[in-house]
PDB file of C-alpha atoms and ligand atoms in Angstrom:
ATOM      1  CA  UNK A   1     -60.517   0.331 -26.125  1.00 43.00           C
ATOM      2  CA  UNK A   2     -59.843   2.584 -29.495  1.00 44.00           C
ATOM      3  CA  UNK A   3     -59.382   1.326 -32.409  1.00 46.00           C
ATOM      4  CA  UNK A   4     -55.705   0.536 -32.730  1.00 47.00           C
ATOM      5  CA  UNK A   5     -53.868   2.611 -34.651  1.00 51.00           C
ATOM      6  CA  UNK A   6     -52.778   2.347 -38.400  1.00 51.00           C
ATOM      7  CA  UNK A   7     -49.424   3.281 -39.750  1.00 49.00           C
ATOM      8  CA  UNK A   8     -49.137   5.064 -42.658  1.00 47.00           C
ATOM      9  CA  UNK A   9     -48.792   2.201 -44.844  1.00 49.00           C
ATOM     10  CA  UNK A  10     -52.258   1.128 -43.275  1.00 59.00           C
ATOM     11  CA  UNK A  11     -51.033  -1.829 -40.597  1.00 71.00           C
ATOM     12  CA  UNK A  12     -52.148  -2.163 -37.481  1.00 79.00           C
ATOM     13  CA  UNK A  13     -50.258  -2.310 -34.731  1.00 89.00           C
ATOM     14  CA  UNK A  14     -48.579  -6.014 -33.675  1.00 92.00           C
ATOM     15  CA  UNK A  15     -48.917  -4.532 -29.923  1.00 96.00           C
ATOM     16  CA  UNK A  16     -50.572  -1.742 -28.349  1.00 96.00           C
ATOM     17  CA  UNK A  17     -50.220  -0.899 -24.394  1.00 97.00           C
ATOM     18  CA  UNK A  18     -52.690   1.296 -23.117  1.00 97.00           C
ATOM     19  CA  UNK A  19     -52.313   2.923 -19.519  1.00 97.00           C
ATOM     20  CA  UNK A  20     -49.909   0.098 -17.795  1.00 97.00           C
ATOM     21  CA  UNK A  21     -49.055   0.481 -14.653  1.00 97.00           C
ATOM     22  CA  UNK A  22     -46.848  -1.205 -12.683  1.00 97.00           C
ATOM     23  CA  UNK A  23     -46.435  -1.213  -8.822  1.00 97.00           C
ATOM     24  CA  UNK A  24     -44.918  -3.408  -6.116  1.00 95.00           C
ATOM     25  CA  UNK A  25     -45.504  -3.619  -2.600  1.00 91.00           C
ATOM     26  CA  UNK A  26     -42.170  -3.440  -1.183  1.00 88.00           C
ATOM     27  CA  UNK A  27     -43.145  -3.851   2.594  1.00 86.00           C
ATOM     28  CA  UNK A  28     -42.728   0.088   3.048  1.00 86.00           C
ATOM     29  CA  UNK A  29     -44.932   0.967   0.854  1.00 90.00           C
ATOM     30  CA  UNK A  30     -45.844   0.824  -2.671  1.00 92.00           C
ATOM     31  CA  UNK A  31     -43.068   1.710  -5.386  1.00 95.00           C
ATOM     32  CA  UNK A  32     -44.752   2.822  -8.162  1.00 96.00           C
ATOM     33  CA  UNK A  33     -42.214   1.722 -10.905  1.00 98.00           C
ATOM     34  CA  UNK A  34     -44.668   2.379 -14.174  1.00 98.00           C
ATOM     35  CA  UNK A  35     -47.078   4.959 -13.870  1.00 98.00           C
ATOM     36  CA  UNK A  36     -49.153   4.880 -17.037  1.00 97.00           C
ATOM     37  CA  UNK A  37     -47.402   4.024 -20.354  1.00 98.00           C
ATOM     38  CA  UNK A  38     -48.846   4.113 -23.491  1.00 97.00           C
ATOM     39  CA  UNK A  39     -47.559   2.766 -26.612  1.00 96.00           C
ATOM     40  CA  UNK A  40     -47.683   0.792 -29.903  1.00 95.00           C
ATOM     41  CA  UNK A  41     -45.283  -1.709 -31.960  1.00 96.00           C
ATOM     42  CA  UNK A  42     -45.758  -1.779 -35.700  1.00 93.00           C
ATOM     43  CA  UNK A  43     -44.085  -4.364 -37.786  1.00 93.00           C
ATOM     44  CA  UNK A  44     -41.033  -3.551 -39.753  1.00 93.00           C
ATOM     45  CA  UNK A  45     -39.980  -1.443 -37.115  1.00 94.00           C
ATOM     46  CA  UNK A  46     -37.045  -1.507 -34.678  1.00 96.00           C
ATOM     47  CA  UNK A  47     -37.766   0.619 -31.783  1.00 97.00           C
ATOM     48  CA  UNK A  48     -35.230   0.957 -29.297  1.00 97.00           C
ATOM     49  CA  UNK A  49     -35.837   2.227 -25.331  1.00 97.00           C
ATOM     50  CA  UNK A  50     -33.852   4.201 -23.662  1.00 96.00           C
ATOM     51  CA  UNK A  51     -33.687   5.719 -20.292  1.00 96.00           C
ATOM     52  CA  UNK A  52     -31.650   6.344 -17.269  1.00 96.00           C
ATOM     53  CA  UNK A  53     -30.726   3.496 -14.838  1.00 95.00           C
ATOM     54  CA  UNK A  54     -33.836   2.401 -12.709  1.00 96.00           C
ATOM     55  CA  UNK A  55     -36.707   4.271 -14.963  1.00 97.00           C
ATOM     56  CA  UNK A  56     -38.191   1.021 -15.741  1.00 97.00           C
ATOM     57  CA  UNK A  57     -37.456  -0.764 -19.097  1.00 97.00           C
ATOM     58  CA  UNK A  58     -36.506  -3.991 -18.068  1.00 96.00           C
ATOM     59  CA  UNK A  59     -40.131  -3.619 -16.201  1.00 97.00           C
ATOM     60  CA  UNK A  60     -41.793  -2.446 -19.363  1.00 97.00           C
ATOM     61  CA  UNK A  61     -40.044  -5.172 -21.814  1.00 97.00           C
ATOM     62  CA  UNK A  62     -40.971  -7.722 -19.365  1.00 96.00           C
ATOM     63  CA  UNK A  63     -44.570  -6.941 -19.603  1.00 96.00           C
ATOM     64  CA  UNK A  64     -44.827  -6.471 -23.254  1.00 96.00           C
ATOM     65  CA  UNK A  65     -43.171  -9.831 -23.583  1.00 95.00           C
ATOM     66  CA  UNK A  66     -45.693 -11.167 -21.104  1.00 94.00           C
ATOM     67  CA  UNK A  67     -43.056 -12.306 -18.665  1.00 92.00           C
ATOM     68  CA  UNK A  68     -44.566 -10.089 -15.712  1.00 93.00           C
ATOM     69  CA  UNK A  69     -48.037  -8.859 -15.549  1.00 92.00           C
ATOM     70  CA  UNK A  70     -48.791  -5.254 -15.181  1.00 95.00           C
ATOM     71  CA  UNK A  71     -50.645  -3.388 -12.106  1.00 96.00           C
ATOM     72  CA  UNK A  72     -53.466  -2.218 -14.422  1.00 96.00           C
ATOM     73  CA  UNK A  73     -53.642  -0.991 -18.140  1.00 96.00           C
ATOM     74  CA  UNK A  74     -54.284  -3.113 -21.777  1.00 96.00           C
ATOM     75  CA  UNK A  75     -51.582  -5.168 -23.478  1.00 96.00           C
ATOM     76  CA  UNK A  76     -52.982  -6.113 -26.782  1.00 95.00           C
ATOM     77  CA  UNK A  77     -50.958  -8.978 -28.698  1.00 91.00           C
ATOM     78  CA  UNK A  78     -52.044 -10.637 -31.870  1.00 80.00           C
ATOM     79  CA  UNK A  79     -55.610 -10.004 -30.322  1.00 80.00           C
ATOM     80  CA  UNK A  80     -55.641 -11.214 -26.889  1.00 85.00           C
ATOM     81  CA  UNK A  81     -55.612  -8.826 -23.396  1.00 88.00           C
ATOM     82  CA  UNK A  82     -52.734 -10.098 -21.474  1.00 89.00           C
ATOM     83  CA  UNK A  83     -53.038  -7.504 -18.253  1.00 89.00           C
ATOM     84  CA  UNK A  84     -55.140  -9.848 -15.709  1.00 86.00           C
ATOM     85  CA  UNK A  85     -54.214 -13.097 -17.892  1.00 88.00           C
ATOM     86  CA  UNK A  86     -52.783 -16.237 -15.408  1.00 90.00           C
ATOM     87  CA  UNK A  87     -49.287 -17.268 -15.759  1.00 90.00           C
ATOM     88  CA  UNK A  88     -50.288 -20.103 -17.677  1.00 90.00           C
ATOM     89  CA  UNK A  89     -52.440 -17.759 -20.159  1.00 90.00           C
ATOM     90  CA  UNK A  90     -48.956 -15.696 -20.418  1.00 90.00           C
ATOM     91  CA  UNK A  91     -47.002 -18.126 -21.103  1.00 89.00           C
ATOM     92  CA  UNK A  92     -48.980 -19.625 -23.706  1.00 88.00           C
ATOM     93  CA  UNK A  93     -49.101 -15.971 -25.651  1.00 90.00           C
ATOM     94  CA  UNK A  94     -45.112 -15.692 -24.739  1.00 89.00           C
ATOM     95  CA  UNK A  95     -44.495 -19.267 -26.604  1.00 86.00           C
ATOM     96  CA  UNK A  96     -46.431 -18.267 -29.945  1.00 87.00           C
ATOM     97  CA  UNK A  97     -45.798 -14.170 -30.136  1.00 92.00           C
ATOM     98  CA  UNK A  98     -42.905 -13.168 -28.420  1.00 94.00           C
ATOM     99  CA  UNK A  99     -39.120 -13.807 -28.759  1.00 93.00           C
ATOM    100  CA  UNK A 100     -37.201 -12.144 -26.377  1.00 93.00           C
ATOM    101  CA  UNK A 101     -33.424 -11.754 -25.865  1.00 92.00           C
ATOM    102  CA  UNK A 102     -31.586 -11.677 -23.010  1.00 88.00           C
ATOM    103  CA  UNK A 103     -28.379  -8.953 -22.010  1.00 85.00           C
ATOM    104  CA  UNK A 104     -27.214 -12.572 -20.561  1.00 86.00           C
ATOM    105  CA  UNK A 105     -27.540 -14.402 -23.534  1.00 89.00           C
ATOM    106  CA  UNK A 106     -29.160 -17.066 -20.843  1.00 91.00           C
ATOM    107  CA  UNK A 107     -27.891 -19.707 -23.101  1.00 95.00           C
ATOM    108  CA  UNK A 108     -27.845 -23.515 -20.899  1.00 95.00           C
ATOM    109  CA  UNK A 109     -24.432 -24.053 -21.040  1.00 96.00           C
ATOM    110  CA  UNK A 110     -24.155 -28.255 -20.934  1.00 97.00           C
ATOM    111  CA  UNK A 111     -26.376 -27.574 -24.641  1.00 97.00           C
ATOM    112  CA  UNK A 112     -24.729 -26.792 -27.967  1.00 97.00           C
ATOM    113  CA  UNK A 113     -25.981 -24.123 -29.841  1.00 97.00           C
ATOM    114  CA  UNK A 114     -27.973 -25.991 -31.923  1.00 96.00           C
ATOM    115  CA  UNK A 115     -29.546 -27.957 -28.402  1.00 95.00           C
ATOM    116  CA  UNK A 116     -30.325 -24.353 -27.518  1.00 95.00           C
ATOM    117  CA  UNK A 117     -32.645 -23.380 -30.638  1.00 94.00           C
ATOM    118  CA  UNK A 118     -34.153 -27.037 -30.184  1.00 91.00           C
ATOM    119  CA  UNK A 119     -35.337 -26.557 -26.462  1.00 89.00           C
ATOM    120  CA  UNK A 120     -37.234 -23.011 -28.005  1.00 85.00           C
ATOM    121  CA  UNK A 121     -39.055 -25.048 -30.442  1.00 82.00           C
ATOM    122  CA  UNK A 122     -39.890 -27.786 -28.523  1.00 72.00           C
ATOM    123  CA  UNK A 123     -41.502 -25.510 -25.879  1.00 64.00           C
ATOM    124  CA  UNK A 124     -43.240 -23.817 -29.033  1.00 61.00           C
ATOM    125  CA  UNK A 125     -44.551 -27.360 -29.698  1.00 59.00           C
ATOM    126  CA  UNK A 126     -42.294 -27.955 -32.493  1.00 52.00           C
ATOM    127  CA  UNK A 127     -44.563 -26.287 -35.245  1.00 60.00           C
ATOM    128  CA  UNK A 128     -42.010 -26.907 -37.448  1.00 66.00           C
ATOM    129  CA  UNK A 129     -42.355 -30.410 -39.039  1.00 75.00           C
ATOM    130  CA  UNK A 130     -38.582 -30.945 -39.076  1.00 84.00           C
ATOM    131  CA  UNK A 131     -37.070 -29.213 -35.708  1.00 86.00           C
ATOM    132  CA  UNK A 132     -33.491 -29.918 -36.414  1.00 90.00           C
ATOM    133  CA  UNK A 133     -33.504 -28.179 -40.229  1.00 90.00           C
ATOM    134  CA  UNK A 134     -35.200 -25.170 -38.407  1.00 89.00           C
ATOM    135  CA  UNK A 135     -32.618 -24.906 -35.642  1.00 92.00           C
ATOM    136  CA  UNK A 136     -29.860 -25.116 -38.388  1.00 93.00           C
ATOM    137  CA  UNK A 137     -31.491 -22.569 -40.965  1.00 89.00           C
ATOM    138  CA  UNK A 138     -31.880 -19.775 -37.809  1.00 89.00           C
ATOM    139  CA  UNK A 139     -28.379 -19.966 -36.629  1.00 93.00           C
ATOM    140  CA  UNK A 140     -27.910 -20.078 -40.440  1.00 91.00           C
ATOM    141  CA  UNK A 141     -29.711 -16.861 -40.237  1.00 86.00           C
ATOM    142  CA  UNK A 142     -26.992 -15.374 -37.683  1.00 87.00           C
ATOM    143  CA  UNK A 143     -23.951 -16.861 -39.527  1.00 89.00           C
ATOM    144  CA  UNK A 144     -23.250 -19.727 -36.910  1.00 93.00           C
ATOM    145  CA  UNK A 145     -23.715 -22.561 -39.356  1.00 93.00           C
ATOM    146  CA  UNK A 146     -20.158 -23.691 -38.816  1.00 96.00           C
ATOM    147  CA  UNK A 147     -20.848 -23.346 -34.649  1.00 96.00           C
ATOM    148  CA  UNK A 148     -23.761 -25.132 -34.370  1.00 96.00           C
ATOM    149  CA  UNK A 149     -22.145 -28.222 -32.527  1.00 97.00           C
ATOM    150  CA  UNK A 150     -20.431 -25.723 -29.764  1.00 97.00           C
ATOM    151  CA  UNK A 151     -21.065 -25.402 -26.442  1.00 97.00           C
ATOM    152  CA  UNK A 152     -21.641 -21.946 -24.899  1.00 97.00           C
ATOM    153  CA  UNK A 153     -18.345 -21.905 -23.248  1.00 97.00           C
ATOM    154  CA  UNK A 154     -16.426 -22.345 -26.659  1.00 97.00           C
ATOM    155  CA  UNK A 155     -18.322 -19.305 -28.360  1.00 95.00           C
ATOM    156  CA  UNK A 156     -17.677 -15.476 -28.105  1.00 92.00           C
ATOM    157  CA  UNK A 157     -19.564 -13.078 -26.319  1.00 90.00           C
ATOM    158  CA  UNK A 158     -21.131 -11.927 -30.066  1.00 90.00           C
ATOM    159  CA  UNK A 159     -21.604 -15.511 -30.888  1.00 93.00           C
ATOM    160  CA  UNK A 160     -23.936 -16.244 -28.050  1.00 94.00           C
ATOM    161  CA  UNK A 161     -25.879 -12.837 -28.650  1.00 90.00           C
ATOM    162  CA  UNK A 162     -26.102 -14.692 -32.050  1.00 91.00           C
ATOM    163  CA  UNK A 163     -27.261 -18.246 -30.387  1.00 95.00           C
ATOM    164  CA  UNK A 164     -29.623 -16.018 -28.248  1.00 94.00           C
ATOM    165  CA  UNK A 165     -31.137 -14.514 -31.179  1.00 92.00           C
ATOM    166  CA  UNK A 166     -31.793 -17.171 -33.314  1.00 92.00           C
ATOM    167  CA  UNK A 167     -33.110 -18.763 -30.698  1.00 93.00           C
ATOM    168  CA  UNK A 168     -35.852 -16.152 -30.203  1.00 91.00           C
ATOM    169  CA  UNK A 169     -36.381 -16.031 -33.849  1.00 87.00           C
ATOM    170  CA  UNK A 170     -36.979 -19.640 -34.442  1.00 87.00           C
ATOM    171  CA  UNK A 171     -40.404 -19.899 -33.394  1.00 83.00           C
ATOM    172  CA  UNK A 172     -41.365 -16.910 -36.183  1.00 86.00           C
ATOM    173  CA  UNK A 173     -42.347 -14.685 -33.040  1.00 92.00           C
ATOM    174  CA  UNK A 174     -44.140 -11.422 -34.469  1.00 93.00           C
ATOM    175  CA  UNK A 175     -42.771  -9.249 -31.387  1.00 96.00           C
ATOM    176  CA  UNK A 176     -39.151  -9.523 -31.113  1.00 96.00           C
ATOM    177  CA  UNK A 177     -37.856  -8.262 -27.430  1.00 97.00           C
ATOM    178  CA  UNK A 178     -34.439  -7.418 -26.663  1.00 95.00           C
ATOM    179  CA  UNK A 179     -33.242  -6.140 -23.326  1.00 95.00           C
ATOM    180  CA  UNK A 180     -29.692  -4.507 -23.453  1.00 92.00           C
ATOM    181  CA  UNK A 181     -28.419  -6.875 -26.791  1.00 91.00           C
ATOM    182  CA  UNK A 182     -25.154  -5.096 -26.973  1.00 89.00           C
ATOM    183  CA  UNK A 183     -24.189  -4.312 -23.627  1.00 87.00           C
ATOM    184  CA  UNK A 184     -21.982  -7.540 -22.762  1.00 83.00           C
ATOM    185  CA  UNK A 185     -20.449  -7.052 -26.292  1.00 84.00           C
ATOM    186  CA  UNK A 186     -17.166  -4.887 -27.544  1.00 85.00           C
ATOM    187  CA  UNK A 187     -18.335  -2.686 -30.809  1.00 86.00           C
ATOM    188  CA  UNK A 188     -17.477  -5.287 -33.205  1.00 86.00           C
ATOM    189  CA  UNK A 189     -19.797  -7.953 -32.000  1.00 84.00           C
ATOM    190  CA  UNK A 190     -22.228  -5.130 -30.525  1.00 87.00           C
ATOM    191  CA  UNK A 191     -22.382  -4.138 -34.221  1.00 88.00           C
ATOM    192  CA  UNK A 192     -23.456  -7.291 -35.664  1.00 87.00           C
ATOM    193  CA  UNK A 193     -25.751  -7.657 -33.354  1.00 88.00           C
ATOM    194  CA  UNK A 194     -27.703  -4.678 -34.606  1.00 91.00           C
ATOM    195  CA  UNK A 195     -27.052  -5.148 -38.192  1.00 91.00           C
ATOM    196  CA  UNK A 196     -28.714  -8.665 -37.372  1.00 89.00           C
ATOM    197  CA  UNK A 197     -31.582  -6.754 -35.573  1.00 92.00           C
ATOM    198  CA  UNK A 198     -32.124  -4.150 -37.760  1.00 94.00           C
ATOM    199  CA  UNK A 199     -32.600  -7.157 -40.737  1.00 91.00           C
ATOM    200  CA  UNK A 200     -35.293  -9.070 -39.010  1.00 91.00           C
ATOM    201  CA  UNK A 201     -37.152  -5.553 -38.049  1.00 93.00           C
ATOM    202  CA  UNK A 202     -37.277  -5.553 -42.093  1.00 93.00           C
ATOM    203  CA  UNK A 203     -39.283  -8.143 -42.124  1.00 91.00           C
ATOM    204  CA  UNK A 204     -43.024  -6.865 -42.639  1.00 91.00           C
ATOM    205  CA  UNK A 205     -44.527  -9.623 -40.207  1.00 91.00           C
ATOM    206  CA  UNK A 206     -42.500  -8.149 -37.332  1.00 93.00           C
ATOM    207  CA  UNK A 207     -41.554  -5.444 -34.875  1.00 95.00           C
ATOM    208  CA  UNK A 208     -38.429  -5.636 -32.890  1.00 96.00           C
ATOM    209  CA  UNK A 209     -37.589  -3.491 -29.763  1.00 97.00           C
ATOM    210  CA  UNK A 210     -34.320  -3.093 -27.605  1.00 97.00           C
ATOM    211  CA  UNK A 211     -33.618  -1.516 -24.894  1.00 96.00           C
ATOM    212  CA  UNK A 212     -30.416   0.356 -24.829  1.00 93.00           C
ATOM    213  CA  UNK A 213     -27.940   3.054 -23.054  1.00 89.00           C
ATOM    214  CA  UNK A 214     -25.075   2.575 -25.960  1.00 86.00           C
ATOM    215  CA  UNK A 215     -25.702   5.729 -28.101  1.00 86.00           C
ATOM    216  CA  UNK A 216     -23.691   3.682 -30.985  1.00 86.00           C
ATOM    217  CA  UNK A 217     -26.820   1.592 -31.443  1.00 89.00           C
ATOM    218  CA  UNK A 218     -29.064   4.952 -32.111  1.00 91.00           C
ATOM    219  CA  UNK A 219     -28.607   4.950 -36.005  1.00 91.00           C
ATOM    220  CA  UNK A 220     -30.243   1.622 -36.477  1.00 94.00           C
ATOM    221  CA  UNK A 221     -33.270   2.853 -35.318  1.00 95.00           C
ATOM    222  CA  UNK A 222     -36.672   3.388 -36.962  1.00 95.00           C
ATOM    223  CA  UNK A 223     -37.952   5.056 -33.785  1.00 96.00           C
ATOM    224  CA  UNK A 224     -36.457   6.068 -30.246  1.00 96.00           C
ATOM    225  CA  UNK A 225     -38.810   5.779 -27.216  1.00 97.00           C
ATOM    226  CA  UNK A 226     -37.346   7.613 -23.904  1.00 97.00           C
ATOM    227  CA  UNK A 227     -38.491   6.598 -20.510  1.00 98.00           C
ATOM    228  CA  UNK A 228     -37.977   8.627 -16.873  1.00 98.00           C
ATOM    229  CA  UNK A 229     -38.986   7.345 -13.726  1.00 97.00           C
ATOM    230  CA  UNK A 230     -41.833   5.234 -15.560  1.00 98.00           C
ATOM    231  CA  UNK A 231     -42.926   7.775 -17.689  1.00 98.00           C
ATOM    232  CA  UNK A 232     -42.714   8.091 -21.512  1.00 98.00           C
ATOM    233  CA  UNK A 233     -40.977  11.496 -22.326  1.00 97.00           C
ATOM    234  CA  UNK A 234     -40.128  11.128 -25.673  1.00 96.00           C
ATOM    235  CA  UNK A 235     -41.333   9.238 -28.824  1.00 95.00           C
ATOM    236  CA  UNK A 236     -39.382   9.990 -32.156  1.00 90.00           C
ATOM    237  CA  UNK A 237     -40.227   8.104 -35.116  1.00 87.00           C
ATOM    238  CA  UNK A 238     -37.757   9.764 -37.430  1.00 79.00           C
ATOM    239  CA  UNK A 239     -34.867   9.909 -34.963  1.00 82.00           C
ATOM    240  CA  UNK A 240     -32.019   9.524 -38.277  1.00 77.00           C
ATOM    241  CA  UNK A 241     -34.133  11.983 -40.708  1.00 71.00           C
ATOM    242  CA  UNK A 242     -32.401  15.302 -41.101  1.00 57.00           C
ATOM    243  CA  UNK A 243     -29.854  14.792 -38.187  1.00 47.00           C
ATOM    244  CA  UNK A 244     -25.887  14.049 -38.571  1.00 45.00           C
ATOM    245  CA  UNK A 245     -27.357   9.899 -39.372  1.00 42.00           C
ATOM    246  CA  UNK A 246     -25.038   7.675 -38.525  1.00 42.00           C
ATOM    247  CA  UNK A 247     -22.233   9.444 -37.485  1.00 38.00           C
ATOM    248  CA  UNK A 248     -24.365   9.874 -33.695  1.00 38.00           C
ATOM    249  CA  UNK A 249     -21.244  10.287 -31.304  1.00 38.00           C
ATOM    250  CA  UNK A 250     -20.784   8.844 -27.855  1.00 37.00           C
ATOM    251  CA  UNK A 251     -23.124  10.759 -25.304  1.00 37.00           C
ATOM    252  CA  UNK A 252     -25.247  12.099 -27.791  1.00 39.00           C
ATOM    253  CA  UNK A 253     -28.604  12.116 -26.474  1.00 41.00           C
ATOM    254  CA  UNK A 254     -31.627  11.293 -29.037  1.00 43.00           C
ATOM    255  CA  UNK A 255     -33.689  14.321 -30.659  1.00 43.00           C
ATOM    256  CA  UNK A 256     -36.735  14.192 -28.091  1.00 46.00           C
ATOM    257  CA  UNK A 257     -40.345  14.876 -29.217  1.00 48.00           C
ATOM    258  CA  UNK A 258     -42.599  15.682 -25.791  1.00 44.00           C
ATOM    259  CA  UNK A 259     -45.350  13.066 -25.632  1.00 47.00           C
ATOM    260  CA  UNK A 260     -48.047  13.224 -23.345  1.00 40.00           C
ATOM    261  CA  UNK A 261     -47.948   9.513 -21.513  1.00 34.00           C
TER     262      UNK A 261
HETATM  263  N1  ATP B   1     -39.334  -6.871  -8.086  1.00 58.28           N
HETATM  264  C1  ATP B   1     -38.940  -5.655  -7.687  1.00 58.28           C
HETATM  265  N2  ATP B   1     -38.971  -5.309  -6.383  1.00 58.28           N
HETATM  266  C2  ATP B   1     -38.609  -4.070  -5.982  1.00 58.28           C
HETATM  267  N3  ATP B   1     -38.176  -3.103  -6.816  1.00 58.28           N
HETATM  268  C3  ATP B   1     -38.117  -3.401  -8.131  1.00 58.28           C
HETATM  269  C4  ATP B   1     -38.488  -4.684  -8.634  1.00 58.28           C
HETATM  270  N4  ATP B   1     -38.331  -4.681  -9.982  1.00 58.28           N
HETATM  271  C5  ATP B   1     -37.866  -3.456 -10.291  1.00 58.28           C
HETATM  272  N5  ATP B   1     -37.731  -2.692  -9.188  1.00 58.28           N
HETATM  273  C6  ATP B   1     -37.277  -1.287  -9.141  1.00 58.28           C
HETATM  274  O1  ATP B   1     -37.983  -0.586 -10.152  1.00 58.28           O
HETATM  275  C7  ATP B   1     -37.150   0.357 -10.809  1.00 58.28           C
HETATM  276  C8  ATP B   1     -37.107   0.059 -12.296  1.00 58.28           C
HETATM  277  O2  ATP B   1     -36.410  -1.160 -12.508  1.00 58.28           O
HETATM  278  P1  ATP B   1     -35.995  -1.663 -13.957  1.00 58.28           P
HETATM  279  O3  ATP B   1     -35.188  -2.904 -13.773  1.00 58.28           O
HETATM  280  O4  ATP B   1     -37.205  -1.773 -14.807  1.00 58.28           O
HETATM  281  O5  ATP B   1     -35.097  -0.456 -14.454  1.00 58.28           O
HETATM  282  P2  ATP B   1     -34.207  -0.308 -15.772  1.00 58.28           P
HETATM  283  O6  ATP B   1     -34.643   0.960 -16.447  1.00 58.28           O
HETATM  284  O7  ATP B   1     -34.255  -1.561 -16.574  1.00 58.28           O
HETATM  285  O8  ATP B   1     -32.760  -0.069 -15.167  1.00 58.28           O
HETATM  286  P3  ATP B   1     -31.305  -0.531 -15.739  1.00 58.28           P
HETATM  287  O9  ATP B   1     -30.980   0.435 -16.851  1.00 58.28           O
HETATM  288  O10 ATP B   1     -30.399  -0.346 -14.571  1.00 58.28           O
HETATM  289  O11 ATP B   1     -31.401  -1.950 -16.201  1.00 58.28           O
HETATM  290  C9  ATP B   1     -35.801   0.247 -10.120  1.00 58.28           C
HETATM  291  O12 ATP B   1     -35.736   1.253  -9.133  1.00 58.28           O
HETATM  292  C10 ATP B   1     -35.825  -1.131  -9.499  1.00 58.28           C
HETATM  293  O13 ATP B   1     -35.005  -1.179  -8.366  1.00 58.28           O
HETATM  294 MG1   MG B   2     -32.827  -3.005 -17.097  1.00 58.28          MG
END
């Protein structure tokens, strides 16, 4: 394995995937869904993915969040190899590394908000010495102080993206997953969604990455990764520098910069 890479500042990478590869045996063969991606996170970045319909990125979040294991390649997280690791080895560098957010929210509904933060500590082992303060101050974090005691069903679509979020942040993950954020959202909500994404990428400690097809997100980011058919095919880390900046419109596609995979 190389040395990981340093960005310019000098820090290392939080994650680095070498070569994964992904492939199911369907019954009629084998479906070859990624076929060797390579990539790294760095912290104070948000990254988003994008990527038609079907070219993998639910497949690639899931392994870099250590949810599914890949074919073959190197995941490198906070210096373990997770490709080849059991479930129980995953799960253990899932609880203390990654948060990861859900297009679903996947909120339990018979919890309140605050019940929802609680059960992510407590499976993180409570390393906080007073749970409930913690729970508070990260949907503090997401401006749901004054919904804490709701249920699910009571809160907006926005306000359980918020739930959802603090929830992944309330364990101090250093990889921050998100898979479609915005999608189940209207512009407002999708908006403060991003604005709330785009502030914990800022943290030095951190890299966040979403996967998204809404071309309003594409201003936030730091860097756009593009995926077809379970390739990489583009990798911009300046994607706002010199372009039209915020004012992307709808259907825009990001400025792509060839990459070999
Ligand atoms: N467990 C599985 N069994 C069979 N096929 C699968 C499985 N998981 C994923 N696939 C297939 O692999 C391809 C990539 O799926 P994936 O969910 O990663 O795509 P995606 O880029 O997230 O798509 P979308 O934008 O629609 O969410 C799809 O063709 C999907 O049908
Ligand atoms: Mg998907």
């Amino acid at each position: 394995m190389a040395k990981p890479d340093r960005a310019s500042n000098g820090t290392p990478p939080l994650l680095q995937a070498r070569n994964i590869v992904k492939s199911i045996n369907t019954g009629a063969g084998d479906l070859h869904i990624l076929k060797g991606i390579s990539m790294d996170l760095r912290p104070g970045e948000l990254t988003l993915l994008m990527g038609p319909s079907g070219s993998g990125k639910t497949t690639l979040l899931s392994i870099l969040g250590c949810i599914l294991t890949a074919t073959s390649g190197e995941l490198h997280l906070a210096g373990h190899q997770a490709v080849g690791l059991s479930s129980e080895e995953l799960a253990e560098i899932r609880r203390l590394h990654i948060g990861f957010v859900f297009q679903s929210y996947n909120l339990f509904p018979t919890l309140t908000a605050l019940e929802n933060v609680l059960v992510a500590l407590d499976v993180r082992d409570a390393l906080s010495p007073d749970p409930i303060e913690t729970a508070a101050e990260a949907l503090k974090a997401v401006g749901l102080s004054h919904r804490m005691h709701a249920f699910p069903s009571k809160l907006s679509g926005g306000e359980k993206q918020r739930v959802a979020i603090a929830r992944s942040l309330a364990g101090r993950p250093s990889v921050v997953l998100a898979d479609e954020p915005t999608a189940a959202l209207d512009s407002e909500n999708g908006k403060a969604v991003m604005e709330l994404l785009k502030e914990v990428a800022k943290d030095p400690t951190r890299a966040v990455m979403a996967v998204t097809h809404d071309h309003r997100t594409l201003h936030y980011a730091d860097r756009i990764i593009t995926i077809e058919d379970g390739r990489i095919v583009g990798d911009d880390r300046s994607p706002n520098k010199g372009g039209p900046g915020p004012g992307h419109g709808p259907g825009e596609a990001p400025r792509k910069k060839n990459v070999a995979a």
